[in-house]
């Protein structure tokens, strides 16, 4: 219950924020890059601190680190709701990510520690259903809160939930440490990993604005790659690395990491662009946007509950690989948007994506912990969650770079064909549409007789950008699904008492 409540709060926050982004943009006069950072600042610090949080949990206790994480997340939620500028909001979101890292790094390990055998599979199924419930409730709750009380309320709602999770943890959760836990924090690995990832994300987000051949962007890309190479070197030489690279010799563990990255970098990264499309281009309010995400949300909930139980009987290979292939097909089905498209063009894809996400989530969580030694369960959980967040951060930044370039170039091309719109005005309009709501102000100064043509030109440019990133996201999901089908092996799981293969980990050693 404690882990599920905290997980619900974290995922609710993500889905709520997506629906509220256009309102945040208007209220804080934020740019498109600012909107990307509202999501990426959180994902970046979450990814950067996850592995270190796992080490701290092994050293000082999972319950303690879990509690500290909930406290940090709750306080940062208050700060986010009180923000009066994009910078303050994004810094607060980064602090939220630190708290989220402590919770994510310990959540699955706490479940694995508490349950044995088939009960563990059931517990993972309940956890998977909780993630589905958060996805289902998030868009609707975010829309209702944003419409009724303002975007600030989406962060304030975390405060009572966080307090409840803290009380429940203090009362009912037992402390757990594993024998042989790491006695030293890998600060060298933490510094090189977090700095390298930050450089790459910053370069991807700012590449279009600064120029991809500019000294700043090329320097950041080169520095990011160099730091990540240094991270690998540090981990290979360290006696107690925060990321044990030897775990990736296990093909099933490597596949679980690939699936985590591909799922987040495809469908979850696309949520930002779906939201902007529905609100800024099609004109829906936040609650109406949340209702249109409902098919994905509800089906994800039921598919997750089903998958959590079926993985006790069938190999997770079919759920992880097949689920990602379904997500890829869903994204492909949304391709083909144009200026006349309505939201129903997304509907078949949202339905299929909900099923695919629900099939992947529960077995993904259990597989990462199932194929490692019990004393490494904290690290395994942290690595899997790290790949999820790196996927979101790089997915949003990478897709955003492609999206902005395509929208800008195609919108300019379309506007040049309208004689009443001068070159300067065309560039202003094209640049504005890449920032979401910024197009509305620029559009108001267009001569009345040309507004219909301009509107079609801008919508066409925007949908061209959507079509491009839908293809990229689909390719990522399909590649991840194919690799999962190839790499996951039954022999990598611990043998059961009857000598058959189980798809859940062996009971953890007593504390």
Tab-separated table of C-alpha atoms in Angstrom:
chain	number	residue	atom	x	y	z
A	1	UNK	CA	0.000	0.000	0.000
A	2	UNK	CA	2.763	2.441	0.883
A	3	UNK	CA	4.656	1.761	-2.351
A	4	UNK	CA	1.483	1.924	-4.447
A	5	UNK	CA	0.369	5.226	-2.883
A	6	UNK	CA	3.764	6.797	-3.562
A	7	UNK	CA	3.869	5.388	-7.107
A	8	UNK	CA	0.357	6.667	-7.730
A	9	UNK	CA	1.445	10.157	-6.651
A	10	UNK	CA	4.485	10.129	-8.932
A	11	UNK	CA	2.629	8.937	-12.020
A	12	UNK	CA	-0.377	11.117	-11.318
A	13	UNK	CA	1.976	14.081	-11.256
A	14	UNK	CA	3.391	13.219	-14.685
A	15	UNK	CA	0.030	12.787	-16.400
A	16	UNK	CA	-1.501	15.800	-14.686
A	17	UNK	CA	1.395	18.024	-15.722
A	18	UNK	CA	1.092	17.040	-19.380
A	19	UNK	CA	-2.526	18.175	-19.579
A	20	UNK	CA	-1.762	21.465	-17.801
A	21	UNK	CA	1.276	22.475	-19.883
A	22	UNK	CA	-0.541	24.870	-22.282
A	23	UNK	CA	-2.095	26.698	-19.310
A	24	UNK	CA	1.323	26.900	-17.631
A	25	UNK	CA	2.705	28.306	-20.862
A	26	UNK	CA	0.089	31.059	-20.984
A	27	UNK	CA	0.246	31.901	-17.271
A	28	UNK	CA	4.047	32.046	-16.981
A	29	UNK	CA	4.692	33.307	-20.555
A	30	UNK	CA	6.796	30.205	-21.164
A	31	UNK	CA	8.462	29.226	-24.423
A	32	UNK	CA	8.309	25.801	-26.058
A	33	UNK	CA	11.720	25.031	-24.546
A	34	UNK	CA	10.378	25.970	-21.117
A	35	UNK	CA	7.552	23.465	-21.602
A	36	UNK	CA	10.049	20.761	-22.498
A	37	UNK	CA	12.004	21.534	-19.345
A	38	UNK	CA	8.883	21.259	-17.155
A	39	UNK	CA	8.942	17.554	-18.020
A	40	UNK	CA	12.659	17.075	-18.673
A	41	UNK	CA	13.956	18.821	-15.538
A	42	UNK	CA	12.038	16.240	-13.529
A	43	UNK	CA	13.055	13.295	-15.707
A	44	UNK	CA	16.701	14.397	-15.843
A	45	UNK	CA	17.272	14.599	-12.084
A	46	UNK	CA	15.211	11.470	-11.561
A	47	UNK	CA	17.463	9.576	-13.972
A	48	UNK	CA	20.655	11.133	-12.584
A	49	UNK	CA	19.922	10.326	-8.919
A	50	UNK	CA	18.249	6.913	-9.265
A	51	UNK	CA	21.365	4.758	-9.169
A	52	UNK	CA	22.905	6.752	-6.340
A	53	UNK	CA	19.619	6.525	-4.432
A	54	UNK	CA	19.740	2.756	-4.867
A	55	UNK	CA	23.247	2.695	-3.379
A	56	UNK	CA	22.121	4.856	-0.467
A	57	UNK	CA	19.168	2.539	0.104
A	58	UNK	CA	21.410	-0.518	0.270
A	59	UNK	CA	23.684	1.303	2.697
A	60	UNK	CA	21.238	3.108	5.007
A	61	UNK	CA	17.997	1.191	4.468
A	62	UNK	CA	15.316	1.206	1.788
A	63	UNK	CA	12.559	2.400	4.075
A	64	UNK	CA	14.591	5.411	5.229
A	65	UNK	CA	15.526	6.469	1.692
A	66	UNK	CA	11.920	5.898	0.568
A	67	UNK	CA	10.667	8.191	3.347
A	68	UNK	CA	13.186	10.930	2.565
A	69	UNK	CA	12.179	10.754	-1.082
A	70	UNK	CA	8.485	11.218	-0.314
A	71	UNK	CA	9.311	14.223	1.895
A	72	UNK	CA	11.456	15.923	-0.764
A	73	UNK	CA	8.853	15.286	-3.448
A	74	UNK	CA	6.056	16.722	-1.329
A	75	UNK	CA	7.948	19.916	-0.439
A	76	UNK	CA	9.013	20.408	-4.061
A	77	UNK	CA	5.379	20.017	-5.132
A	78	UNK	CA	4.484	22.931	-2.872
A	79	UNK	CA	7.285	25.005	-4.387
A	80	UNK	CA	6.135	24.115	-7.912
A	81	UNK	CA	2.598	25.268	-7.176
A	82	UNK	CA	3.874	28.589	-5.807
A	83	UNK	CA	6.130	29.268	-8.823
A	84	UNK	CA	5.721	32.606	-10.604
A	85	UNK	CA	8.236	32.078	-13.406
A	86	UNK	CA	9.300	29.211	-15.677
A	87	UNK	CA	12.749	29.140	-14.068
A	88	UNK	CA	11.402	28.670	-10.536
A	89	UNK	CA	8.975	26.018	-11.738
A	90	UNK	CA	11.671	24.078	-13.577
A	91	UNK	CA	14.059	24.216	-10.611
A	92	UNK	CA	11.259	22.944	-8.367
A	93	UNK	CA	10.536	20.185	-10.838
A	94	UNK	CA	14.219	19.215	-10.760
A	95	UNK	CA	14.037	18.920	-6.960
A	96	UNK	CA	10.905	16.802	-7.367
A	97	UNK	CA	12.992	14.491	-9.500
A	98	UNK	CA	15.490	14.017	-6.664
A	99	UNK	CA	12.681	12.921	-4.357
A	100	UNK	CA	11.181	10.762	-7.070
A	101	UNK	CA	14.536	9.029	-7.564
A	102	UNK	CA	14.614	7.938	-3.932
A	103	UNK	CA	11.115	6.472	-4.235
A	104	UNK	CA	11.601	4.791	-7.611
A	105	UNK	CA	14.930	3.252	-6.626
A	106	UNK	CA	13.403	1.521	-3.616
A	107	UNK	CA	9.777	0.817	-4.612
A	108	UNK	CA	10.173	-2.506	-6.424
A	109	UNK	CA	12.856	-3.712	-4.027
A	110	UNK	CA	10.516	-3.096	-1.068
A	111	UNK	CA	7.826	-5.189	-2.763
A	112	UNK	CA	10.270	-7.957	-3.651
A	113	UNK	CA	11.549	-7.984	-0.069
A	114	UNK	CA	8.085	-8.377	1.445
A	115	UNK	CA	6.551	-11.136	-0.710
A	116	UNK	CA	7.516	-14.629	-1.839
A	117	UNK	CA	6.536	-16.964	-4.662
A	118	UNK	CA	3.148	-16.449	-6.298
A	119	UNK	CA	2.227	-13.723	-3.782
A	120	UNK	CA	5.066	-11.661	-5.203
A	121	UNK	CA	3.576	-11.990	-8.688
A	122	UNK	CA	0.225	-10.851	-7.315
A	123	UNK	CA	1.865	-7.884	-5.573
A	124	UNK	CA	3.568	-6.838	-8.803
A	125	UNK	CA	0.203	-7.181	-10.531
A	126	UNK	CA	-1.411	-4.835	-8.000
A	127	UNK	CA	1.465	-2.405	-8.460
A	128	UNK	CA	0.970	-2.597	-12.229
A	129	UNK	CA	-2.747	-1.946	-11.818
A	130	UNK	CA	-1.864	1.081	-9.684
A	131	UNK	CA	0.262	2.495	-12.473
A	132	UNK	CA	-2.674	1.971	-14.815
A	133	UNK	CA	-5.027	3.715	-12.381
A	134	UNK	CA	-2.687	6.708	-12.153
A	135	UNK	CA	-2.580	6.954	-15.940
A	136	UNK	CA	-6.375	6.656	-16.067
A	137	UNK	CA	-7.081	9.257	-13.396
A	138	UNK	CA	-4.287	11.679	-14.286
A	139	UNK	CA	-5.559	13.349	-17.467
A	140	UNK	CA	-9.099	13.706	-16.103
A	141	UNK	CA	-7.949	14.934	-12.699
A	142	UNK	CA	-5.455	17.288	-14.320
A	143	UNK	CA	-8.084	18.681	-16.649
A	144	UNK	CA	-10.647	19.145	-13.890
A	145	UNK	CA	-8.153	20.754	-11.500
A	146	UNK	CA	-6.670	23.030	-14.144
A	147	UNK	CA	-10.079	24.171	-15.401
A	148	UNK	CA	-11.548	24.559	-11.917
A	149	UNK	CA	-8.704	25.793	-9.725
A	150	UNK	CA	-5.784	26.709	-11.993
A	151	UNK	CA	-2.637	24.842	-12.979
A	152	UNK	CA	-1.111	25.374	-9.516
A	153	UNK	CA	-3.562	22.887	-8.020
A	154	UNK	CA	-2.008	20.000	-9.958
A	155	UNK	CA	1.027	20.323	-7.697
A	156	UNK	CA	-0.842	21.129	-4.488
A	157	UNK	CA	-2.788	17.862	-4.806
A	158	UNK	CA	0.462	15.987	-4.131
A	159	UNK	CA	0.751	17.415	-0.630
A	160	UNK	CA	-2.028	15.433	1.121
A	161	UNK	CA	-1.118	12.318	-0.881
A	162	UNK	CA	2.524	12.655	0.157
A	163	UNK	CA	1.643	13.153	3.810
A	164	UNK	CA	-0.565	10.076	3.715
A	165	UNK	CA	2.221	8.008	2.158
A	166	UNK	CA	4.665	9.159	4.845
A	167	UNK	CA	2.286	8.202	7.657
A	168	UNK	CA	1.574	4.804	6.111
A	169	UNK	CA	5.276	4.098	5.629
A	170	UNK	CA	6.131	5.036	9.202
A	171	UNK	CA	3.377	2.823	10.576
A	172	UNK	CA	3.544	-0.281	8.408
A	173	UNK	CA	6.717	-0.620	6.321
A	174	UNK	CA	9.648	-2.617	7.690
A	175	UNK	CA	13.225	-1.515	7.146
A	176	UNK	CA	15.244	-3.718	4.796
A	177	UNK	CA	18.923	-3.987	3.975
A	178	UNK	CA	20.764	-6.777	2.206
A	179	UNK	CA	23.884	-8.447	3.483
A	180	UNK	CA	26.841	-7.460	1.382
A	181	UNK	CA	25.373	-4.048	0.539
A	182	UNK	CA	27.730	-1.491	-0.939
A	183	UNK	CA	29.651	0.492	1.676
A	184	UNK	CA	30.711	3.362	-0.536
A	185	UNK	CA	28.866	5.800	-2.787
A	186	UNK	CA	30.132	6.000	-6.354
A	187	UNK	CA	30.409	9.784	-6.591
A	188	UNK	CA	32.616	9.630	-9.686
A	189	UNK	CA	30.001	7.633	-11.539
A	190	UNK	CA	27.213	9.914	-10.338
A	191	UNK	CA	29.035	13.075	-11.448
A	192	UNK	CA	29.994	11.845	-14.916
A	193	UNK	CA	26.597	10.273	-15.624
A	194	UNK	CA	24.438	13.209	-14.493
A	195	UNK	CA	26.658	15.850	-16.118
A	196	UNK	CA	26.920	13.908	-19.392
A	197	UNK	CA	23.170	13.353	-19.610
A	198	UNK	CA	22.467	17.006	-18.767
A	199	UNK	CA	24.784	18.212	-21.545
A	200	UNK	CA	23.106	15.995	-24.141
A	201	UNK	CA	19.564	16.960	-23.131
A	202	UNK	CA	20.408	20.674	-23.069
A	203	UNK	CA	21.988	20.444	-26.533
A	204	UNK	CA	18.955	18.637	-27.965
A	205	UNK	CA	16.509	21.174	-26.534
A	206	UNK	CA	18.504	24.234	-27.579
A	207	UNK	CA	19.861	22.908	-30.886
A	208	UNK	CA	17.258	24.526	-33.152
A	209	UNK	CA	17.416	27.876	-31.369
A	210	UNK	CA	21.212	28.125	-31.215
A	211	UNK	CA	22.007	26.317	-34.478
A	212	UNK	CA	23.187	22.722	-34.685
A	213	UNK	CA	26.586	23.761	-36.006
A	214	UNK	CA	27.111	26.456	-33.374
A	215	UNK	CA	30.100	26.198	-31.071
A	216	UNK	CA	27.842	25.941	-28.024
A	217	UNK	CA	25.756	23.018	-29.278
A	218	UNK	CA	28.661	21.085	-30.801
A	219	UNK	CA	30.656	21.628	-27.618
A	220	UNK	CA	27.801	20.385	-25.416
A	221	UNK	CA	27.261	17.307	-27.568
A	222	UNK	CA	30.965	16.471	-27.542
A	223	UNK	CA	31.230	17.066	-23.788
A	224	UNK	CA	28.138	14.957	-23.122
A	225	UNK	CA	29.499	12.014	-25.096
A	226	UNK	CA	32.919	12.354	-23.451
A	227	UNK	CA	31.403	12.381	-19.966
A	228	UNK	CA	29.269	9.310	-20.667
A	229	UNK	CA	32.338	7.476	-22.004
A	230	UNK	CA	34.141	8.533	-18.823
A	231	UNK	CA	31.184	7.186	-16.817
A	232	UNK	CA	31.588	3.752	-18.411
A	233	UNK	CA	35.324	3.839	-17.706
A	234	UNK	CA	34.730	4.813	-14.073
A	235	UNK	CA	32.197	2.013	-13.598
A	236	UNK	CA	34.499	-0.606	-15.141
A	237	UNK	CA	37.344	0.379	-12.786
A	238	UNK	CA	35.274	0.828	-9.626
A	239	UNK	CA	35.187	-1.930	-7.008
A	240	UNK	CA	31.689	-0.826	-5.978
A	241	UNK	CA	30.065	0.785	-9.036
A	242	UNK	CA	26.605	2.336	-8.840
A	243	UNK	CA	25.885	0.669	-12.209
A	244	UNK	CA	27.310	-2.815	-12.355
A	245	UNK	CA	27.927	-3.252	-16.077
A	246	UNK	CA	28.303	-7.005	-15.603
A	247	UNK	CA	24.510	-7.194	-15.133
A	248	UNK	CA	24.116	-6.419	-18.829
A	249	UNK	CA	25.845	-9.690	-19.699
A	250	UNK	CA	22.485	-11.217	-18.860
A	251	UNK	CA	20.490	-10.810	-22.111
A	252	UNK	CA	17.145	-10.684	-20.291
A	253	UNK	CA	18.285	-7.881	-17.997
A	254	UNK	CA	19.640	-5.967	-20.993
A	255	UNK	CA	16.301	-6.488	-22.770
A	256	UNK	CA	14.363	-5.145	-19.770
A	257	UNK	CA	16.501	-1.995	-19.844
A	258	UNK	CA	15.985	-1.582	-23.602
A	259	UNK	CA	12.216	-1.983	-23.212
A	260	UNK	CA	12.112	0.586	-20.404
A	261	UNK	CA	13.959	3.110	-22.587
A	262	UNK	CA	11.928	2.388	-25.731
A	263	UNK	CA	8.528	2.561	-24.012
A	264	UNK	CA	9.296	5.888	-22.346
A	265	UNK	CA	11.091	7.383	-25.335
A	266	UNK	CA	8.181	6.600	-27.660
A	267	UNK	CA	4.611	6.743	-26.337
A	268	UNK	CA	5.299	8.552	-23.041
A	269	UNK	CA	7.483	11.199	-24.683
A	270	UNK	CA	4.710	11.739	-27.264
A	271	UNK	CA	2.196	12.753	-24.571
A	272	UNK	CA	3.631	16.290	-24.536
A	273	UNK	CA	3.037	16.690	-28.266
A	274	UNK	CA	-0.405	15.063	-28.180
A	275	UNK	CA	-1.423	17.541	-25.482
A	276	UNK	CA	-0.179	20.586	-27.393
A	277	UNK	CA	-1.919	19.325	-30.525
A	278	UNK	CA	-5.246	18.796	-28.768
A	279	UNK	CA	-5.229	22.104	-26.891
A	280	UNK	CA	-3.324	24.596	-29.037
A	281	UNK	CA	-4.226	23.308	-32.502
A	282	UNK	CA	-7.647	21.684	-32.011
A	283	UNK	CA	-8.667	24.099	-29.250
A	284	UNK	CA	-9.772	21.730	-26.479
A	285	UNK	CA	-9.738	22.786	-22.822
A	286	UNK	CA	-7.704	20.707	-20.310
A	287	UNK	CA	-10.672	18.627	-19.099
A	288	UNK	CA	-11.777	17.899	-22.662
A	289	UNK	CA	-8.188	16.893	-23.454
A	290	UNK	CA	-8.160	14.538	-20.486
A	291	UNK	CA	-11.363	12.906	-21.681
A	292	UNK	CA	-9.770	12.197	-25.046
A	293	UNK	CA	-6.902	10.374	-23.362
A	294	UNK	CA	-9.427	8.168	-21.563
A	295	UNK	CA	-9.344	5.247	-24.060
A	296	UNK	CA	-5.594	4.853	-23.540
A	297	UNK	CA	-5.915	5.302	-19.786
A	298	UNK	CA	-8.710	2.827	-19.140
A	299	UNK	CA	-7.337	0.095	-21.384
A	300	UNK	CA	-3.875	0.505	-19.855
A	301	UNK	CA	-5.407	-0.055	-16.414
A	302	UNK	CA	-7.183	-3.296	-17.331
A	303	UNK	CA	-4.352	-4.644	-19.481
A	304	UNK	CA	-1.856	-4.045	-16.644
A	305	UNK	CA	-4.003	-5.957	-14.157
A	306	UNK	CA	-4.316	-8.851	-16.593
A	307	UNK	CA	-0.613	-8.896	-17.471
A	308	UNK	CA	0.403	-8.860	-13.812
A	309	UNK	CA	-1.442	-12.133	-13.240
A	310	UNK	CA	-0.582	-13.844	-16.535
A	311	UNK	CA	3.167	-13.363	-16.083
A	312	UNK	CA	2.951	-15.993	-13.343
A	313	UNK	CA	2.130	-18.532	-16.094
A	314	UNK	CA	3.713	-17.198	-19.287
A	315	UNK	CA	7.106	-15.822	-20.181
A	316	UNK	CA	7.430	-12.023	-19.907
A	317	UNK	CA	9.091	-12.168	-23.314
A	318	UNK	CA	5.709	-12.125	-25.026
A	319	UNK	CA	4.370	-9.264	-22.901
A	320	UNK	CA	7.438	-7.030	-23.199
A	321	UNK	CA	8.144	-7.698	-26.862
A	322	UNK	CA	4.549	-7.999	-27.989
A	323	UNK	CA	3.387	-5.013	-25.957
A	324	UNK	CA	6.038	-2.744	-27.452
A	325	UNK	CA	5.188	-3.926	-30.964
A	326	UNK	CA	1.562	-3.019	-30.256
A	327	UNK	CA	2.691	0.440	-29.108
A	328	UNK	CA	4.722	0.840	-32.299
A	329	UNK	CA	1.742	-0.152	-34.437
A	330	UNK	CA	-0.440	2.281	-32.479
A	331	UNK	CA	1.914	5.170	-33.213
A	332	UNK	CA	2.057	4.226	-36.891
A	333	UNK	CA	-1.751	4.245	-37.049
A	334	UNK	CA	-1.774	7.899	-35.940
A	335	UNK	CA	0.491	8.931	-38.814
A	336	UNK	CA	-1.204	10.825	-41.627
A	337	UNK	CA	-2.567	13.850	-39.772
A	338	UNK	CA	-3.377	16.930	-41.853
A	339	UNK	CA	-4.954	20.352	-41.426
A	340	UNK	CA	-8.481	18.905	-41.552
A	341	UNK	CA	-7.895	16.091	-39.034
A	342	UNK	CA	-9.931	15.878	-35.838
A	343	UNK	CA	-9.030	14.157	-32.589
A	344	UNK	CA	-10.703	10.938	-33.764
A	345	UNK	CA	-7.725	10.427	-36.095
A	346	UNK	CA	-5.800	9.585	-32.905
A	347	UNK	CA	-8.483	7.331	-31.420
A	348	UNK	CA	-7.495	3.918	-32.872
A	349	UNK	CA	-3.891	4.549	-31.901
A	350	UNK	CA	-4.798	5.617	-28.365
A	351	UNK	CA	-6.837	2.427	-27.902
A	352	UNK	CA	-4.017	0.188	-29.148
A	353	UNK	CA	-1.367	2.114	-27.195
A	354	UNK	CA	-3.331	1.646	-23.969
A	355	UNK	CA	-3.314	-2.122	-24.452
A	356	UNK	CA	0.390	-2.144	-25.320
A	357	UNK	CA	1.427	-0.016	-22.331
A	358	UNK	CA	-0.657	-2.149	-19.979
A	359	UNK	CA	0.939	-5.358	-21.261
A	360	UNK	CA	4.478	-4.028	-20.788
A	361	UNK	CA	4.444	-2.283	-17.407
A	362	UNK	CA	3.936	-5.058	-14.775
A	363	UNK	CA	6.246	-7.709	-16.317
A	364	UNK	CA	8.855	-5.025	-17.002
A	365	UNK	CA	8.996	-4.218	-13.302
A	366	UNK	CA	9.274	-7.833	-12.167
A	367	UNK	CA	11.697	-8.972	-14.885
A	368	UNK	CA	14.346	-6.405	-13.942
A	369	UNK	CA	14.475	-7.755	-10.379
A	370	UNK	CA	13.903	-11.429	-11.247
A	371	UNK	CA	17.140	-12.094	-13.112
A	372	UNK	CA	19.641	-10.678	-10.597
A	373	UNK	CA	20.869	-11.870	-7.221
A	374	UNK	CA	18.703	-10.696	-4.280
A	375	UNK	CA	21.450	-8.403	-2.973
A	376	UNK	CA	21.395	-6.560	-6.317
A	377	UNK	CA	17.624	-6.020	-6.411
A	378	UNK	CA	17.951	-2.388	-5.355
A	379	UNK	CA	20.459	-1.700	-8.126
A	380	UNK	CA	18.370	-3.595	-10.675
A	381	UNK	CA	15.272	-1.612	-9.773
A	382	UNK	CA	17.231	1.626	-9.995
A	383	UNK	CA	18.751	0.763	-13.370
A	384	UNK	CA	15.365	-0.108	-14.854
A	385	UNK	CA	13.800	3.102	-13.583
A	386	UNK	CA	16.834	5.059	-14.808
A	387	UNK	CA	16.324	3.745	-18.329
A	388	UNK	CA	12.663	4.766	-18.119
A	389	UNK	CA	13.536	8.340	-17.194
A	390	UNK	CA	16.443	8.623	-19.627
A	391	UNK	CA	13.972	7.489	-22.276
A	392	UNK	CA	11.497	10.234	-21.374
A	393	UNK	CA	14.172	12.933	-21.146
A	394	UNK	CA	15.946	12.077	-24.383
A	395	UNK	CA	12.681	11.230	-26.122
A	396	UNK	CA	11.095	14.595	-25.402
A	397	UNK	CA	14.286	16.465	-26.276
A	398	UNK	CA	15.076	14.445	-29.403
A	399	UNK	CA	11.528	14.375	-30.742
A	400	UNK	CA	11.232	18.078	-29.916
A	401	UNK	CA	14.302	18.915	-31.975
A	402	UNK	CA	12.859	17.097	-35.005
A	403	UNK	CA	9.391	18.506	-34.403
A	404	UNK	CA	10.494	22.139	-34.173
A	405	UNK	CA	12.642	21.883	-37.302
A	406	UNK	CA	9.891	20.292	-39.398
A	407	UNK	CA	7.139	22.629	-38.149
A	408	UNK	CA	9.240	25.720	-38.752
A	409	UNK	CA	10.392	24.762	-42.251
A	410	UNK	CA	7.020	23.427	-43.443
A	411	UNK	CA	5.051	26.335	-41.980
A	412	UNK	CA	7.357	28.824	-43.690
A	413	UNK	CA	6.962	26.978	-46.969
A	414	UNK	CA	3.163	27.013	-46.643
A	415	UNK	CA	2.986	30.695	-45.647
A	416	UNK	CA	5.149	31.844	-48.549
A	417	UNK	CA	2.373	30.714	-50.877
A	418	UNK	CA	-0.019	33.287	-49.338
A	419	UNK	CA	0.508	36.598	-51.139
A	420	UNK	CA	-0.928	38.813	-48.379
A	421	UNK	CA	1.582	37.546	-45.808
A	422	UNK	CA	5.004	39.144	-46.091
A	423	UNK	CA	8.280	37.334	-45.532
A	424	UNK	CA	8.821	38.881	-42.077
A	425	UNK	CA	5.307	38.047	-40.927
A	426	UNK	CA	5.601	34.519	-42.308
A	427	UNK	CA	8.746	33.920	-40.266
A	428	UNK	CA	7.098	35.358	-37.137
A	429	UNK	CA	4.082	33.079	-37.537
A	430	UNK	CA	6.172	29.995	-38.308
A	431	UNK	CA	8.400	30.609	-35.287
A	432	UNK	CA	5.357	31.208	-33.080
A	433	UNK	CA	3.622	27.961	-33.979
A	434	UNK	CA	6.641	25.967	-32.802
A	435	UNK	CA	6.110	27.449	-29.338
A	436	UNK	CA	2.550	26.149	-29.050
A	437	UNK	CA	0.289	28.887	-27.717
A	438	UNK	CA	2.565	31.633	-29.077
A	439	UNK	CA	0.841	31.267	-32.441
A	440	UNK	CA	-2.412	32.704	-31.103
A	441	UNK	CA	-0.997	36.183	-30.485
A	442	UNK	CA	0.834	36.264	-33.812
A	443	UNK	CA	-2.276	35.033	-35.594
A	444	UNK	CA	-4.409	37.900	-34.215
A	445	UNK	CA	-2.413	40.455	-36.253
A	446	UNK	CA	-3.008	38.659	-39.561
A	447	UNK	CA	-5.347	40.528	-41.987
A	448	UNK	CA	-8.915	39.123	-41.592
A	449	UNK	CA	-9.172	38.087	-45.233
A	450	UNK	CA	-6.051	35.910	-44.922
A	451	UNK	CA	-6.743	34.277	-41.562
A	452	UNK	CA	-8.388	31.157	-42.917
A	453	UNK	CA	-5.491	30.468	-45.289
A	454	UNK	CA	-2.922	31.220	-42.580
A	455	UNK	CA	-4.722	28.956	-40.129
A	456	UNK	CA	-4.677	26.072	-42.587
A	457	UNK	CA	-0.993	26.709	-43.379
A	458	UNK	CA	-0.010	26.658	-39.698
A	459	UNK	CA	-2.119	23.609	-38.868
A	460	UNK	CA	-0.611	21.821	-41.848
A	461	UNK	CA	2.921	22.688	-40.707
A	462	UNK	CA	2.149	21.502	-37.183
A	463	UNK	CA	0.657	18.193	-38.324
A	464	UNK	CA	3.640	17.630	-40.625
A	465	UNK	CA	5.830	17.856	-37.538
A	466	UNK	CA	3.556	15.463	-35.645
A	467	UNK	CA	3.672	12.956	-38.492
A	468	UNK	CA	7.459	13.033	-38.531
A	469	UNK	CA	7.917	12.357	-34.821
A	470	UNK	CA	5.181	9.705	-34.844
A	471	UNK	CA	7.306	7.748	-37.321
A	472	UNK	CA	10.440	8.171	-35.187
A	473	UNK	CA	8.645	7.140	-31.990
A	474	UNK	CA	7.082	4.131	-33.743
A	475	UNK	CA	10.470	3.001	-35.034
A	476	UNK	CA	11.901	3.175	-31.503
A	477	UNK	CA	9.045	1.131	-30.045
A	478	UNK	CA	9.203	-1.513	-32.782
A	479	UNK	CA	12.983	-1.852	-32.476
A	480	UNK	CA	12.677	-2.236	-28.698
A	481	UNK	CA	9.957	-4.866	-29.055
A	482	UNK	CA	11.941	-6.865	-31.582
A	483	UNK	CA	15.043	-6.872	-29.370
A	484	UNK	CA	12.975	-8.019	-26.392
A	485	UNK	CA	11.657	-11.002	-28.344
A	486	UNK	CA	15.199	-11.952	-29.353
A	487	UNK	CA	17.036	-11.358	-26.060
A	488	UNK	CA	14.702	-12.570	-23.299
A	489	UNK	CA	15.490	-16.190	-22.313
A	490	UNK	CA	13.666	-18.486	-19.894
A	491	UNK	CA	17.026	-19.800	-18.644
A	492	UNK	CA	17.899	-16.396	-17.144
A	493	UNK	CA	15.163	-16.690	-14.498
A	494	UNK	CA	15.661	-18.436	-11.174
A	495	UNK	CA	14.513	-22.100	-11.134
A	496	UNK	CA	11.475	-22.948	-9.042
A	497	UNK	CA	11.209	-25.746	-6.490
A	498	UNK	CA	10.062	-28.227	-9.098
A	499	UNK	CA	12.892	-27.329	-11.444
A	500	UNK	CA	10.665	-25.309	-13.752
A	501	UNK	CA	11.352	-21.725	-14.690
A	502	UNK	CA	9.632	-19.032	-12.706
A	503	UNK	CA	9.102	-15.513	-13.900
A	504	UNK	CA	9.416	-13.852	-10.515
A	505	UNK	CA	12.550	-13.526	-8.363
A	506	UNK	CA	13.462	-15.814	-5.517
A	507	UNK	CA	12.604	-14.566	-2.011
A	508	UNK	CA	15.098	-12.033	-0.760
A	509	UNK	CA	17.348	-12.945	2.148
A	510	UNK	CA	16.144	-11.990	5.619
A	511	UNK	CA	17.490	-8.761	7.049
